[in-house]
Amino acid sequence: MRDLLALQNLPAQDIRDILDLSQNLGEILDRPIKKLPTLRGKAIVNLFFEPSTRTRNSFELAAKYLGADVINVQKSGSSVEKGETLWDTATNLRQMGIDAAIIRHQVSGVPEQLAGVLDVPVINAGDGSHEHPTQGLLDVLTLRQAKGDVGQLKVAIVGDVLHSRVARSDIWAMRALGAQVVLIGPASLLPESYRELGVEVTTDLREGLAGVDAVQVLRLQKERQSGGEIPSQWEYRARWGLTAESLGWAKPDAVVLHPGPQNRGVEIDSDILDSERALVRQQVRNGVAVRMAVLFRLLGGAHDEQ
Amino acid sequence: MKNIALLLDSDAIRRALMRIAHEIVERNHGLDGVSLVGIRRRGVPLAKRVAANIALIEGAAPPTGVLDIGLYRDDREQRPFSAIDATSLNPGLINGRVVVLVDDVLFTGRTVRAAMDAVSDFGRPQAIQLAVLIDRGHRELPIRADYVGKNVPTARAEQVRVELEEVDGADQVYLERASEGDES
Amino acid sequence: MMNSERTAYRIQGARVIDPFRNFDGVTDVWVKDGRIAGQPEPDAEVVNGDGLWLVPRLLDMHVHFRDPGLEYKEDLESGSKAAAAGGFTAVCTMPNTQPVIDIPSLVQWQIERSRQLGLVRIWPIGAITKGEAGRELAEMYQMAQAGAVGFSDDGHPVADSRLMRAALSYSAAVGKPIIQHAEDSRLALGGVMHEGAVSQQMGLGGIPAEAESVMVWRDVELAGLTQGILHVAHISSPGSLEALRYARNRGLRVTAEIAPHHLFLTDEAVREWNYSPLTKVNPPLRPAQVQQALIDAVRSGLVGVLASDHAPHHADEKAAPYDEAPFGISGLETFLGSVITLFLGQGLLSPLELFAKITSGPHDVLRVAYGGLVPGQEADLTLIDPRVQWTVDPRTFYSKGRNTPLEGSRLTGRAVATMVGGRFTMRDQEVLG
């Protein structure tokens, strides 16, 4: 493994290894001194071309806990804003000695392209509607901690699956581990072709939630309404919002995930988010553990041969 | 072909660990303030056995912890990636206490150096001591063991194999000599 | 036209494939003073055609030469060299230049410039609407007088149905086709590849095949209403083929072309190229079942024209993130190789049937007369080695655009010599400027 660009086609064993590693590194967050020498002297750049404070902070803390130095490059104020290409920016940073690049970009595939330009590990922190692999990993880690073997679970993903990089990474990770996956949402926001991959697809929340062990609730993006794909947030909530009533259609012990940030009262109600069944805090914590594991996996040994 | 010599059988291992338990109690005037920390992998069952032995002597076992020093290695860049097992330590186990690190073989001393760094990230021990089943020499750092099961003079190219019931299914320690023409 | 060196040639031993006369057989061809000659010429240079095919007047009716205004992508000289290297003797240049070719003087300028270059016949396509803005008709009659062979707002569809109706009505009077880039822009909005399983997995915005066919159906209806001449550019969807069939059954003057990349590649190429925008083209590469329907449409004769949609871009532009890179494939220099490999390698068409799609087929669409290899006709011909195997290496292109997802592909067959007006413009992959 040189890069982490996507979970699609990542062998199940690699996913399990990263989950085990994440599980074992999680305790670092509780240490009085969270500054290990593991990646001491490694310089990592966070290239965030799309704003995301939480994911950036999570990666930055993960890198710093392992002893690496981190710099943050954002679109605003960077050379990219002055017309430089992203590839030139990255190449220049490489000349300054960076050992890995973490990239968030609004266009799908940019991490893949960047990996073709750089000779150091590239980690995808979310690209367009494509993937958000560390989110997928932290979601299955959270599920595994709460419910045990993910391969025995049926998981619903509710919302704008079509445009969700989180959903895509979740689907690949869950499928690799053998979980059953059902996608639920408005037809205009569901990738119908996923049926061919053995994923259930339905527009009916009640039908979709029947018998599921976990529900991943996706964030409803405002632009879906302006793009005409849904009439209003309230109409969306009425049909696909996770409420005390609709959660009742899932198994009695079903748990709830949400990648955040949440629109309380739209895709999910506060009384669920604030209940024991919501694992959103564990997701955030596991995010740091997973990112430490990924950084350690990619930088913590002699370079793998390609 | 490898030339193999048995160094310790299961009885010898049992006696060595009982002696180490006695020495720890004697040196520290009992077990107040003593913690045992087993270094992954084979140091972990060894620490448990020593703790059980101490319980036989003192009527109670000292607290034990588990440490994987993989995150503290100084040679990761030279080795292929290897996974990390769970570490189980907390400041209560370390702060102001005598921490006895337990490992199977003391060789270059680098593992112990890494373990001391790791322990320091959890707190400030009153003292760190070292217990090993085998000391085979060839130190690269100024480190010595406080409790040794058996001192074994070895050549650098030789390998000391420790097998324990909990990990390998049987208790034995043997020395592997590389024979003529054998690379390692 | 073209050049003052007038030499006589005897092309000996080649298999002559002449779709204009429906002729396929080995015969000598004589050339003198720029034209096909009827009898032996004493001082003729003998060109050995053993094992080669000789095809008259290869025409690519859909290319972008970017000149004027976007010469950093391509210019008339580099584009003409690419055409000669690819074996083409005539091309139709699309008008989406800067400024847009929407007045007679710009048409004349392109033709004049091509005469100076003497590498390929350039038959300009004029814009349907002024500035390709889709608001007012351009001066089509006068552009036709100046030499425009058809009209298109290629790159942009004529979205306004009323305007399209007017354009088609007008085309009937001018006698030249309206070449529509059929696309419902709202339906295609945000799309960068074919909408389907691959786009959904790659998280790239999808363009449904229906974004094309809804407009083709509209245009077919308008062609019926107006009795106008409609040619659908780079057709790529099953619905469009159905509309074409409907038009044909009604006896309407509606034709279409298919680009080689839609026949040779599928949307899986986007995955294989791992987000490289080299695969980004509009209409997008389609899935295998659509590809098969397009191949069938060529075989059945429903589609009688193959055209490259040669769309060169600068390497920097094609290195951008997928969403931001421009659409287009540089296609002139892989055109012959890819269609020979596909159709002849698999025996899907006879050579005569295949070459009709890039000779007599487009001539008919454009209402341009050419009699084939008969005495007195312009000596425009191409010698093709149908068996040579080669690997596509864009660094060897004459085009400034090296943007092709066929890079690295093994192809069979390529032009070894091109002659325009009795003068060789290319021999052995060397363009003779």
XYZ file of C-alpha atoms in Angstrom, chain C:
433
model
C -5.542 23.801 -56.890
C -2.767 23.494 -54.367
C 0.669 23.464 -55.865
C 2.765 24.244 -58.878
C 4.885 21.076 -58.963
C 2.992 19.056 -61.461
C 4.314 15.591 -61.810
C 2.887 12.469 -63.296
C 2.572 9.315 -61.263
C 1.760 5.730 -61.975
C 0.520 3.959 -58.893
C 1.077 0.336 -59.625
C -0.305 -2.830 -58.129
C -2.503 -1.354 -55.387
C -5.932 -2.693 -54.559
C -8.176 0.188 -55.536
C -11.173 0.614 -53.249
C -13.363 3.306 -54.749
C -16.717 3.709 -53.018
C -17.656 6.540 -55.404
C -17.850 3.960 -58.194
C -18.439 0.929 -56.001
C -15.208 -0.519 -57.387
C -12.834 -2.881 -55.595
C -9.970 -4.430 -57.532
C -6.286 -4.249 -58.398
C -5.579 -1.749 -61.128
C -2.995 0.884 -61.977
C -3.884 4.520 -61.409
C -2.358 7.322 -63.455
C -2.057 10.892 -62.237
C -1.139 13.919 -64.294
C -1.440 17.662 -63.691
C -3.295 17.164 -60.466
C -5.943 14.921 -61.900
C -6.582 11.298 -62.580
C -5.291 10.524 -66.045
C -6.873 8.129 -68.493
C -3.774 6.754 -70.219
C -0.121 5.960 -69.547
C 2.156 8.946 -69.110
C 5.681 8.459 -70.402
C 7.546 10.379 -67.653
C 5.445 9.180 -64.754
C 7.118 8.347 -61.457
C 6.208 4.797 -60.574
C 4.814 4.322 -57.086
C 4.781 0.731 -55.936
C 1.392 -0.098 -54.439
C 1.967 -3.800 -53.885
C 0.079 -4.927 -50.791
C -1.444 -1.483 -50.329
C -4.951 -0.161 -50.688
C -5.713 2.951 -52.678
C -8.770 4.962 -51.605
C -9.897 8.233 -53.193
C -10.827 11.427 -51.330
C -10.857 10.493 -47.685
C -12.973 13.143 -45.984
C -13.286 13.816 -42.268
C -16.357 16.001 -42.018
C -15.939 16.950 -38.360
C -12.680 18.467 -37.091
C -11.714 21.375 -34.840
C -8.652 23.273 -36.023
C -9.110 26.074 -33.421
C -7.860 28.720 -35.836
C -8.398 31.661 -35.509
C -8.083 32.445 -31.852
C -7.129 29.241 -30.098
C -3.910 28.468 -31.941
C -2.274 27.203 -28.758
C -4.507 24.130 -29.109
C -4.190 23.716 -32.869
C -3.885 25.897 -35.947
C -4.695 25.430 -39.587
C -1.141 24.315 -40.316
C -0.773 21.767 -37.508
C -4.307 20.514 -38.063
C -3.687 20.164 -41.797
C -0.503 18.236 -41.136
C -2.409 15.955 -38.783
C -4.991 15.366 -41.509
C -2.313 14.558 -44.088
C -0.528 12.258 -41.658
C -3.818 10.533 -40.907
C -4.455 9.955 -44.607
C -7.165 12.576 -45.146
C -7.417 14.690 -48.257
C -10.289 16.900 -47.100
C -11.706 18.033 -43.780
C -14.637 20.105 -42.578
C -13.604 22.527 -39.860
C -16.086 23.408 -37.156
C -16.740 27.104 -36.617
C -16.314 27.333 -32.828
C -13.164 29.415 -33.132
C -12.528 32.880 -31.735
C -14.094 34.686 -33.438
C -16.713 32.197 -34.528
C -16.810 31.516 -38.279
C -20.140 33.213 -38.857
C -19.446 35.595 -41.756
C -18.382 34.921 -45.369
C -14.993 36.610 -45.044
C -13.910 34.230 -42.299
C -14.960 31.273 -44.432
C -12.915 32.673 -47.290
C -9.954 33.282 -45.035
C -9.870 29.657 -43.898
C -10.095 28.403 -47.475
C -7.374 30.810 -48.652
C -5.108 29.783 -45.807
C -5.596 26.114 -46.611
C -4.692 26.763 -50.232
C -1.454 28.401 -49.135
C -0.651 25.445 -46.933
C -1.491 22.965 -49.673
C -1.825 20.021 -47.294
C -5.516 19.240 -47.158
C -8.704 20.638 -48.607
C -10.445 22.628 -45.919
C -14.176 22.927 -46.352
C -15.391 25.187 -43.589
C -18.595 24.676 -41.663
C -20.192 28.018 -40.873
C -22.079 28.820 -37.709
C -25.862 28.451 -37.646
C -26.256 31.411 -35.333
C -24.215 34.566 -34.927
C -21.378 33.903 -32.521
C -22.876 30.441 -31.882
C -24.936 32.349 -29.344
C -28.187 30.653 -30.293
C -30.132 33.867 -30.782
C -30.046 35.002 -34.432
C -29.304 33.087 -37.626
C -25.935 33.751 -39.227
C -25.643 34.639 -42.919
C -25.800 31.082 -44.145
C -26.490 31.790 -47.786
C -23.521 34.108 -48.159
C -21.262 31.752 -46.241
C -22.321 28.957 -48.589
C -21.446 31.212 -51.516
C -18.030 31.737 -49.947
C -17.485 27.982 -49.691
C -19.095 26.799 -46.472
C -20.352 23.240 -46.944
C -22.674 23.063 -43.947
C -23.711 24.858 -40.775
C -23.266 24.010 -37.152
C -23.039 25.589 -33.735
C -20.960 22.563 -32.722
C -20.014 22.645 -29.082
C -23.363 24.246 -28.413
C -26.738 22.870 -29.392
C -29.338 25.121 -30.934
C -31.614 24.937 -27.931
C -34.321 27.333 -29.086
C -36.810 25.237 -31.040
C -38.134 28.195 -32.961
C -34.640 29.129 -34.080
C -33.860 25.532 -35.024
C -37.023 25.432 -37.071
C -35.889 28.564 -38.879
C -32.401 27.169 -39.466
C -33.760 23.941 -40.942
C -36.192 25.838 -43.186
C -33.351 27.995 -44.365
C -31.041 25.041 -44.972
C -33.508 23.588 -47.434
C -33.195 26.723 -49.512
C -29.406 26.914 -49.222
C -29.073 23.201 -49.978
C -26.578 22.574 -47.171
C -27.107 20.540 -44.019
C -27.668 21.851 -40.513
C -25.227 19.850 -38.402
C -26.580 19.684 -34.899
C -24.589 19.015 -31.751
C -27.625 17.472 -30.084
C -27.661 17.943 -26.345
C -30.203 19.147 -23.824
C -27.865 21.342 -21.808
C -30.027 21.328 -18.696
C -30.217 17.559 -18.690
C -26.462 17.329 -19.170
C -25.686 20.010 -16.587
C -22.818 19.070 -14.306
C -22.106 15.914 -16.284
C -18.596 14.964 -17.327
C -19.089 11.356 -18.412
C -21.852 8.937 -19.326
C -24.431 8.541 -16.575
C -24.415 4.933 -15.535
C -22.784 2.375 -13.294
C -19.268 3.684 -13.870
C -20.132 7.331 -13.178
C -22.053 6.291 -10.097
C -19.099 4.348 -8.780
C -16.527 6.975 -9.658
C -18.603 9.815 -8.263
C -18.392 11.756 -11.512
C -21.322 13.792 -12.773
C -23.333 11.843 -15.326
C -24.687 12.871 -18.721
C -27.630 10.615 -19.514
C -27.804 9.265 -23.060
C -31.240 10.894 -23.183
C -29.634 14.355 -23.013
C -28.731 13.671 -26.641
C -31.740 11.746 -27.852
C -34.417 14.133 -26.590
C -32.916 16.778 -28.820
C -32.457 14.419 -31.757
C -36.148 13.524 -31.548
C -37.073 17.213 -31.474
C -34.835 17.941 -34.437
C -36.228 15.012 -36.432
C -39.708 16.369 -35.854
C -38.551 19.811 -36.956
C -36.914 18.292 -40.044
C -40.303 16.800 -40.846
C -42.000 20.091 -40.264
C -39.563 22.061 -42.425
C -38.363 19.455 -44.937
C -34.918 20.794 -43.988
C -31.576 19.012 -44.221
C -30.473 17.722 -40.836
C -27.223 15.976 -40.028
C -26.717 14.839 -36.452
C -23.111 15.138 -35.328
C -21.349 12.433 -33.261
C -24.511 10.449 -32.523
C -24.055 8.242 -29.477
C -27.296 7.051 -27.933
C -29.807 4.292 -28.674
C -32.686 6.782 -28.557
C -30.970 8.898 -31.204
C -30.603 5.850 -33.438
C -34.294 5.151 -33.008
C -35.115 8.728 -34.002
C -32.878 8.357 -37.036
C -34.683 5.166 -38.034
C -37.997 6.956 -37.644
C -36.760 9.804 -39.836
C -35.509 7.416 -42.474
C -38.816 5.555 -42.546
C -40.593 8.860 -43.039
C -38.257 9.709 -45.911
C -36.834 12.769 -44.176
C -33.494 14.261 -45.108
C -31.811 13.291 -41.862
C -28.352 11.751 -41.607
C -25.869 11.198 -38.813
C -22.244 10.484 -38.110
C -20.490 8.455 -35.425
C -17.052 9.202 -34.017
C -14.499 6.369 -33.895
C -13.928 6.721 -30.148
C -17.580 5.910 -29.449
C -17.136 2.707 -31.409
C -13.719 1.797 -30.081
C -14.009 2.657 -26.374
C -16.557 2.436 -23.564
C -17.055 4.337 -20.334
C -14.903 1.685 -18.676
C -12.004 3.615 -20.199
C -12.710 6.401 -17.713
C -12.061 3.942 -14.920
C -9.069 2.379 -16.643
C -7.522 5.807 -17.164
C -8.071 6.476 -13.474
C -9.648 9.926 -13.790
C -7.271 11.169 -16.468
C -9.288 13.716 -18.476
C -7.952 12.138 -21.673
C -11.190 10.139 -21.623
C -13.347 13.240 -21.225
C -15.299 13.827 -24.422
C -18.738 15.058 -25.345
C -20.844 13.116 -26.068
C -19.249 10.879 -23.471
C -17.921 7.370 -23.978
C -20.871 5.027 -23.571
C -21.256 1.592 -21.985
C -20.700 -1.620 -23.935
C -24.332 -2.240 -24.900
C -24.607 1.244 -26.430
C -21.255 0.778 -28.138
C -22.633 -2.390 -29.709
C -25.791 -0.603 -30.884
C -23.620 2.076 -32.510
C -21.480 -0.532 -34.244
C -24.645 -2.240 -35.472
C -25.955 1.075 -36.782
C -22.783 1.547 -38.826
C -22.982 -2.008 -40.120
C -26.637 -1.787 -41.070
C -26.081 1.462 -42.938
C -28.414 3.432 -40.688
C -25.389 5.635 -40.068
C -23.439 6.314 -43.249
C -20.691 8.604 -41.975
C -17.746 8.218 -39.639
C -16.139 11.482 -38.536
C -13.405 12.041 -35.977
C -14.657 15.045 -34.006
C -10.924 15.799 -33.807
C -10.783 18.076 -30.751
C -7.209 18.964 -29.838
C -6.448 20.563 -26.485
C -3.304 21.759 -24.772
C -1.673 19.271 -22.399
C -2.040 21.698 -19.487
C -5.799 21.830 -19.997
C -6.056 18.056 -20.094
C -4.003 17.760 -16.901
C -6.672 19.596 -14.904
C -9.026 17.913 -12.456
C -11.605 15.878 -14.387
C -14.496 18.293 -13.885
C -12.419 21.259 -14.971
C -10.720 19.800 -18.053
C -12.200 20.490 -21.506
C -14.070 17.854 -23.512
C -12.399 16.372 -26.560
C -10.106 13.803 -28.140
C -7.424 14.439 -30.743
C -8.605 11.956 -33.335
C -7.276 12.597 -36.834
C -4.142 10.527 -36.550
C -5.814 7.467 -35.037
C -8.994 7.597 -37.134
C -8.043 5.189 -39.928
C -6.210 2.788 -37.657
C -9.057 2.508 -35.194
C -11.823 1.943 -37.751
C -9.744 -0.516 -39.782
C -8.880 -2.403 -36.589
C -12.474 -2.448 -35.433
C -14.455 -3.081 -38.618
C -12.033 -4.958 -40.834
C -10.104 -6.763 -38.106
C -13.350 -8.332 -36.977
C -14.845 -8.645 -40.460
C -17.799 -6.450 -39.558
C -17.690 -4.575 -42.864
C -16.028 -5.045 -46.223
C -13.307 -2.490 -47.029
C -15.607 -0.959 -49.647
C -18.407 -0.575 -47.093
C -16.068 0.866 -44.487
C -14.419 3.414 -46.753
C -17.794 4.573 -48.071
C -18.358 5.992 -44.568
C -15.373 8.322 -44.927
C -15.553 9.042 -48.642
C -18.814 8.955 -50.575
C -20.949 8.972 -47.406
C -19.913 12.411 -46.137
C -19.748 13.772 -49.713
C -23.405 12.868 -50.095
C -24.324 14.505 -46.772
C -22.577 17.720 -47.802
C -23.925 17.613 -51.354
C -20.349 17.777 -52.702
C -19.859 16.026 -56.029
C -16.868 13.796 -56.662
C -16.665 11.059 -59.244
C -13.987 8.809 -57.777
C -10.913 7.561 -59.609
C -11.986 8.388 -63.120
C -10.074 10.507 -65.589
C -10.456 14.202 -65.016
C -11.249 13.992 -61.303
C -8.991 15.689 -58.794
C -6.212 13.318 -57.814
C -7.023 13.096 -54.110
C -6.085 9.684 -52.842
C -4.581 7.755 -49.992
C -2.397 4.665 -49.925
C -3.112 2.515 -46.916
C -1.155 -0.379 -45.486
C -4.024 -2.459 -44.086
C -1.805 -4.917 -42.251
C 0.816 -2.809 -40.494
C 0.529 -2.966 -36.714
C 1.490 0.079 -34.726
C 1.225 1.505 -31.254
C -0.372 4.901 -30.751
C 2.261 7.331 -29.497
C 0.851 10.856 -29.294
C 4.373 12.307 -29.130
C 4.646 11.482 -32.824
C 1.452 13.389 -33.705
C 1.553 16.312 -36.066
C -1.459 17.705 -34.238
C -0.695 19.992 -31.322
C -3.298 18.004 -29.418
C -1.809 14.865 -27.929
C -4.980 14.195 -25.991
C -6.091 10.683 -26.789
C -7.152 7.766 -24.604
C -5.936 5.521 -27.428
C -2.392 6.288 -26.289
C -0.613 2.979 -26.053
C -3.261 1.086 -28.040
C -2.196 -1.407 -30.701
C -3.869 -0.624 -34.013
C -3.792 -2.327 -37.380
C -3.651 -0.314 -40.583
C -2.588 3.211 -41.348
C -2.071 5.579 -44.241
C 1.373 5.415 -45.802
C 0.902 8.130 -48.428
C -1.607 10.907 -49.001
C -2.030 12.830 -52.248
C -4.048 15.998 -52.685
C -4.519 17.497 -56.139
C -1.861 15.265 -57.619
C 0.778 16.179 -55.045
C 1.943 14.009 -52.177
C 1.236 15.657 -48.852
C 2.496 12.698 -46.846
C 4.734 9.736 -47.580
C 5.869 7.182 -45.022
C 4.451 9.179 -42.096
C 6.415 12.219 -43.215
C 4.220 15.224 -43.989
C 5.532 17.076 -47.016
C 4.903 20.739 -46.151
